[in-house]
Coordinates of C-alpha atoms and ligand atoms in Angstrom, one line a residue:
R1 CA -46.3 -77.8 -20.2
F2 CA -48.6 -79.4 -17.6
G3 CA -51.0 -76.6 -16.8
S4 CA -54.6 -76.4 -18.0
H5 CA -55.6 -74.0 -20.9
E6 CA -57.4 -71.8 -18.3
L7 CA -54.3 -71.5 -16.1
K8 CA -52.1 -70.6 -19.1
K9 CA -54.6 -68.0 -20.1
Q10 CA -54.9 -66.6 -16.6
F11 CA -51.2 -66.6 -15.6
L12 CA -48.9 -67.3 -18.5
V13 CA -50.4 -64.9 -21.0
P14 CA -50.1 -61.8 -18.7
T15 CA -46.7 -62.9 -17.5
I16 CA -45.4 -63.1 -21.1
A17 CA -47.0 -59.7 -21.8
G18 CA -45.1 -58.3 -18.9
D19 CA -48.3 -57.5 -16.9
F20 CA -47.6 -60.0 -14.2
V21 CA -44.2 -60.7 -12.5
A22 CA -43.9 -64.4 -11.7
C23 CA -41.5 -66.3 -9.5
L24 CA -40.6 -69.9 -8.8
G25 CA -40.1 -70.9 -5.2
I26 CA -38.0 -74.0 -4.7
S27 CA -35.3 -73.1 -2.2
E28 CA -36.1 -73.2 1.5
A29 CA -34.0 -72.2 4.5
G30 CA -33.1 -75.8 4.9
A31 CA -33.2 -77.0 1.3
G32 CA -31.2 -75.6 -1.5
S33 CA -29.0 -78.0 -3.6
D34 CA -30.8 -80.9 -2.1
V35 CA -34.3 -80.2 -3.4
S36 CA -35.7 -83.4 -2.0
L37 CA -35.3 -81.9 1.6
L38 CA -38.2 -79.5 0.9
S39 CA -40.4 -79.4 4.0
W40 CA -43.5 -77.6 2.9
N41 CA -46.6 -79.4 1.9
V42 CA -50.0 -79.0 0.3
H43 CA -53.1 -80.3 2.0
S44 CA -55.5 -80.8 -0.8
H45 CA -58.7 -80.9 1.3
L46 CA -57.8 -78.0 3.5
Q47 CA -56.2 -76.2 0.6
T48 CA -53.6 -74.5 2.9
F49 CA -49.9 -74.2 3.0
L50 CA -47.3 -73.5 5.6
S51 CA -43.7 -73.0 4.6
E52 CA -40.7 -70.7 4.6
N53 CA -38.7 -69.8 1.5
I54 CA -36.0 -67.6 0.2
V55 CA -36.6 -66.9 -3.4
H56 CA -36.8 -64.4 -6.2
V57 CA -40.1 -62.9 -5.1
H58 CA -40.3 -59.3 -3.9
G59 CA -42.9 -57.6 -6.1
A60 CA -44.1 -60.8 -7.7
S61 CA -47.8 -60.8 -8.4
I62 CA -48.1 -64.6 -8.8
F63 CA -46.1 -67.4 -7.2
C64 CA -45.4 -70.9 -8.3
E65 CA -44.2 -73.4 -5.7
L66 CA -42.8 -76.8 -6.1
S67 CA -46.2 -78.4 -5.5
H68 CA -46.9 -76.7 -8.8
T69 CA -49.9 -74.6 -7.6
L70 CA -50.5 -71.0 -8.4
F71 CA -51.7 -68.5 -5.8
S72 CA -51.4 -64.9 -5.1
S73 CA -52.7 -64.0 -1.6
G74 CA -51.9 -64.8 2.0
I75 CA -48.2 -64.6 1.6
H76 CA -46.0 -62.7 4.0
V77 CA -42.9 -61.2 2.5
A78 CA -40.6 -60.8 5.6
K79 CA -37.4 -59.3 4.3
K80 CA -36.0 -58.1 1.1
I81 CA -32.4 -59.4 1.0
D82 CA -29.6 -57.1 -0.2
K83 CA -27.3 -58.9 -2.7
L84 CA -23.9 -58.7 -4.4
G85 CA -25.6 -58.6 -7.9
M86 CA -28.8 -59.1 -9.8
R87 CA -30.2 -56.1 -8.0
S88 CA -32.9 -55.4 -10.5
S89 CA -34.4 -58.8 -9.5
D90 CA -35.6 -58.8 -5.9
T91 CA -35.0 -61.7 -3.6
A92 CA -36.9 -62.0 -0.3
Q93 CA -37.6 -64.4 2.6
I94 CA -41.3 -65.2 2.5
F95 CA -43.7 -67.1 4.7
F96 CA -46.9 -68.9 3.9
E97 CA -49.6 -69.5 6.5
D98 CA -53.1 -70.7 5.7
V99 CA -52.8 -69.7 2.1
R100 CA -55.9 -70.9 0.3
V101 CA -55.5 -72.1 -3.3
P102 CA -58.4 -73.0 -5.6
C103 CA -58.1 -76.6 -6.7
K104 CA -58.3 -75.4 -10.4
N105 CA -54.9 -73.8 -9.8
L106 CA -53.1 -77.1 -9.5
I107 CA -50.6 -77.5 -12.3
G108 CA -50.8 -81.1 -13.7
E109 CA -51.4 -84.0 -11.3
E110 CA -51.2 -83.8 -7.6
G111 CA -47.9 -85.3 -6.2
K112 CA -46.0 -84.8 -9.5
G113 CA -44.4 -81.4 -8.6
F114 CA -41.0 -82.8 -7.9
T115 CA -40.9 -84.8 -11.2
Y116 CA -42.2 -81.7 -13.2
Q117 CA -39.5 -79.6 -11.5
M118 CA -36.7 -82.0 -12.4
L119 CA -37.9 -81.8 -16.1
Q120 CA -38.1 -78.1 -15.9
F121 CA -34.5 -77.8 -14.6
Q122 CA -33.2 -79.0 -18.0
E123 CA -35.0 -76.2 -19.8
E124 CA -34.1 -73.6 -17.2
R125 CA -30.4 -74.6 -17.3
L126 CA -30.3 -74.5 -21.1
W127 CA -32.1 -71.1 -21.0
G128 CA -29.5 -69.9 -18.4
V129 CA -26.7 -70.8 -20.7
A130 CA -28.3 -69.0 -23.6
T131 CA -28.7 -65.8 -21.5
V132 CA -25.0 -65.5 -20.7
L133 CA -23.6 -65.8 -24.2
T134 CA -24.5 -62.2 -25.3
P135 CA -23.3 -60.6 -22.0
M136 CA -20.0 -62.4 -22.4
E137 CA -19.6 -61.3 -26.0
T138 CA -20.6 -57.8 -25.1
I139 CA -18.0 -57.6 -22.3
I140 CA -15.2 -59.0 -24.5
G141 CA -16.2 -56.5 -27.3
E142 CA -16.3 -53.6 -24.9
T143 CA -12.9 -54.6 -23.4
V144 CA -11.4 -54.8 -26.9
D145 CA -12.7 -51.2 -27.6
Y146 CA -11.5 -49.9 -24.3
T147 CA -8.0 -51.4 -24.4
R148 CA -7.6 -50.4 -28.0
Q149 CA -8.0 -46.7 -27.1
R150 CA -6.4 -46.8 -23.6
K151 CA -2.7 -46.0 -23.9
V152 CA -0.2 -47.2 -21.3
F153 CA 3.6 -46.8 -21.6
G154 CA 3.1 -45.3 -25.1
Q155 CA 0.9 -48.1 -26.6
P156 CA -2.6 -49.4 -26.5
V157 CA -3.2 -51.9 -23.7
L158 CA -4.6 -54.2 -26.3
H159 CA -1.2 -54.4 -28.0
N160 CA 0.2 -56.4 -25.2
Q161 CA 0.2 -60.0 -26.3
T162 CA -1.0 -61.2 -22.9
V163 CA -4.1 -59.0 -23.4
H164 CA -5.1 -59.8 -27.0
F165 CA -4.2 -63.5 -26.7
R166 CA -6.4 -63.8 -23.5
L167 CA -9.3 -62.1 -25.2
A168 CA -9.0 -64.4 -28.2
E169 CA -8.9 -67.4 -25.9
L170 CA -12.0 -66.2 -24.0
A171 CA -13.9 -65.6 -27.3
T172 CA -13.0 -69.2 -28.4
E173 CA -14.4 -70.6 -25.2
V174 CA -17.6 -68.6 -25.6
E175 CA -18.0 -70.2 -29.1
L176 CA -17.4 -73.7 -27.7
L177 CA -20.1 -73.1 -25.1
R178 CA -22.4 -71.9 -27.8
S179 CA -21.8 -75.1 -29.8
L180 CA -22.5 -77.3 -26.8
L181 CA -25.7 -75.4 -26.2
H182 CA -26.8 -75.8 -29.8
R183 CA -26.1 -79.5 -29.6
A184 CA -28.0 -79.9 -26.4
V185 CA -31.0 -77.9 -27.6
A186 CA -31.1 -79.9 -30.9
L187 CA -31.2 -83.2 -29.0
Y188 CA -33.8 -81.8 -26.7
V189 CA -36.0 -80.7 -29.6
E190 CA -35.7 -84.2 -31.0
G191 CA -37.2 -85.4 -27.7
N192 CA -34.0 -86.8 -26.0
D193 CA -33.1 -86.7 -22.4
V194 CA -30.4 -84.0 -22.3
T195 CA -29.7 -83.9 -18.6
K196 CA -26.0 -84.6 -19.0
F197 CA -25.4 -82.0 -21.7
A198 CA -27.6 -79.4 -20.0
S199 CA -25.6 -79.9 -16.8
M200 CA -22.3 -79.8 -18.7
A201 CA -23.3 -76.6 -20.4
K202 CA -24.6 -75.0 -17.2
L203 CA -21.3 -75.9 -15.4
K204 CA -19.2 -74.5 -18.2
A205 CA -21.3 -71.3 -18.4
G206 CA -20.8 -70.8 -14.6
R207 CA -17.1 -71.3 -14.9
L208 CA -16.7 -69.2 -18.1
T209 CA -18.7 -66.2 -17.0
R210 CA -16.4 -66.0 -13.9
E211 CA -13.3 -66.2 -16.1
V212 CA -14.5 -63.7 -18.8
T213 CA -15.7 -61.1 -16.3
D214 CA -12.7 -61.4 -14.0
S215 CA -10.1 -61.3 -16.9
C216 CA -11.9 -58.4 -18.7
L217 CA -12.3 -56.4 -15.5
Q218 CA -8.6 -56.6 -14.9
F219 CA -7.8 -55.2 -18.4
W220 CA -9.9 -52.1 -17.5
G221 CA -7.6 -51.3 -14.6
G222 CA -9.1 -49.1 -11.9
M223 CA -12.0 -48.2 -14.2
G224 CA -13.1 -51.9 -14.0
F225 CA -13.6 -51.6 -10.3
T226 CA -16.0 -48.7 -10.6
S227 CA -19.7 -48.7 -11.2
E228 CA -19.2 -46.5 -14.2
V229 CA -18.6 -49.4 -16.5
L230 CA -20.6 -52.5 -17.5
V231 CA -17.9 -55.0 -16.8
S232 CA -18.1 -54.5 -13.0
R233 CA -21.9 -55.1 -13.1
F234 CA -21.5 -58.3 -15.1
Y235 CA -18.7 -59.3 -12.8
R236 CA -21.3 -59.2 -9.9
D237 CA -24.4 -60.3 -11.8
L238 CA -23.0 -63.2 -13.7
R239 CA -21.4 -64.7 -10.5
L240 CA -24.9 -66.1 -9.9
M241 CA -24.5 -68.5 -12.8
S242 CA -22.4 -70.8 -10.7
I243 CA -25.1 -70.9 -7.9
G244 CA -28.6 -70.3 -9.1
G245 CA -30.6 -73.0 -10.9
G246 CA -28.2 -75.6 -9.4
T247 CA -24.7 -75.0 -8.3
D248 CA -21.5 -76.0 -10.2
E249 CA -21.1 -78.8 -7.6
T250 CA -24.6 -80.0 -8.3
M251 CA -23.9 -80.0 -12.0
L252 CA -20.7 -82.0 -11.4
S253 CA -22.6 -84.5 -9.3
I254 CA -25.2 -85.0 -12.1
I255 CA -22.5 -85.4 -14.7
C256 CA -20.7 -87.9 -12.5
K257 CA -24.0 -89.8 -12.1
Y258 CA -24.5 -90.0 -15.8
M259 CA -20.8 -91.2 -16.2
D260 CA -21.5 -93.8 -13.5
I261 CA -18.6 -92.5 -11.4
L262 CA -20.6 -91.0 -8.5
P263 CA -20.0 -93.2 -5.3
R264 CA -23.4 -94.7 -4.2
K265 CA -24.5 -93.9 -0.6
Ligands
FAD301 C1 -29.8 -64.2 -6.6 C2 -30.4 -65.5 -6.3 C3 -31.6 -65.8 -6.9 C4 -32.3 -67.0 -6.6 N1 -33.5 -67.2 -7.2 C5 -34.1 -68.3 -6.8 C6 -35.5 -68.5 -7.3 O1 -36.0 -67.7 -8.1 N2 -36.1 -69.6 -6.9 C7 -35.6 -70.5 -6.1 O2 -36.2 -71.5 -5.7 N3 -34.3 -70.4 -5.6 C8 -33.6 -69.3 -5.9 N4 -32.3 -69.1 -5.5 C9 -31.7 -70.1 -4.6 C10 -30.7 -71.0 -5.4 O3 -31.3 -71.8 -6.3 C11 -29.8 -71.7 -4.3 O4 -29.0 -70.8 -3.7 C12 -29.0 -72.8 -4.9 O5 -29.7 -73.9 -5.4 C13 -28.0 -73.4 -3.9 O6 -28.6 -73.8 -2.7 P1 -28.1 -73.2 -1.3 O7 -27.9 -71.7 -1.5 O8 -29.0 -73.7 -0.3 O9 -26.7 -73.9 -1.1 P2 -26.4 -75.2 -0.3 O10 -27.3 -76.3 -0.8 O11 -26.4 -74.9 1.1 O12 -24.9 -75.5 -0.8 C14 -23.8 -74.9 -0.2 C15 -22.5 -75.2 -1.0 O13 -22.3 -76.7 -0.9 C16 -22.1 -77.1 -2.2 N5 -22.4 -78.6 -2.3 C17 -23.6 -79.1 -2.2 N6 -23.5 -80.5 -2.5 C18 -22.2 -80.7 -2.7 C19 -21.5 -81.9 -3.0 N7 -22.1 -83.1 -3.2 N8 -20.1 -81.8 -3.2 C20 -19.5 -80.6 -3.0 N9 -20.2 -79.4 -2.7 C21 -21.5 -79.5 -2.6 C22 -23.0 -76.3 -3.1 O14 -22.6 -76.4 -4.4 C23 -22.6 -74.9 -2.5 O15 -21.4 -74.5 -3.0 C24 -31.6 -67.9 -5.8 C25 -30.4 -67.6 -5.2 C26 -29.8 -66.4 -5.4 C27 -28.4 -66.2 -4.8

């Protein structure tokens, strides 16, 4: 939104085409939920950086930091971190030392990175919600199929009311989340501040993905605990929804702020 035409052409176009892998570095060893604690800095005259981060980065060909500058060399990737889920997207600890960035790679105005990031979070959170709707639908659908054919004590698992009622309830919750997302996006497209609704939707998505994957996995019995089925992968992967892009607790704090019920420090 704030980058020059040249930057979009150089970085955005190949990223969208899939030729570049990009990453966004916000979290630091000492700053996660509290983004204002970020320690790293840009020295515009020297054009150098020094920082330490843990981000989605291994294998990335371009890197975008909170100062909203783009650079691609002089970065030391220290350690690829093994994770519970999201294993097809690498996460690594990285260090920057004397990384030189051409001034033309600055996105927007100098000193506005934090503001831009706060704006970007709304889009990222709405996008995050949109990305979990289909996985949840898929897993409910696959669970219906599996429990319909899996017979226990002479009848399909699905025929137990506790199973089909629970699946119906989860499907209803997914539709409610979709409605909230549509409402928030419609307001956003009209130019409104949707911080509260985006935070509510992100919070609900984090909670619901945990409920859907946990409940569905249970209905698969022992098969659900294996890596042979999709439900176990979604159980691991979607757990990130309550953490990445702002934790559930961060979402609750934002909602409280908008409701004017967050105690002032
Ligand atoms: C797989 C994965 C991918 C990631 N990708 C990226 C990426 O691409 N780019 C990037 O910049 N970062 C990335 N992150 C980092 C992610 O954004 C942070 O982990 C997240 O913001 C939380 O920060 P933290 O881990 O430092 O937790 P902390 O800030 O240390 O929080 C610890 C716990 O305290 C809770 N807490 C905080 N405040 C309160 C409060 N007021 N009340 C109650 N509880 C509270 C938090 O909710 C959390 O549960 C990724 C993380 C993971 C796991």
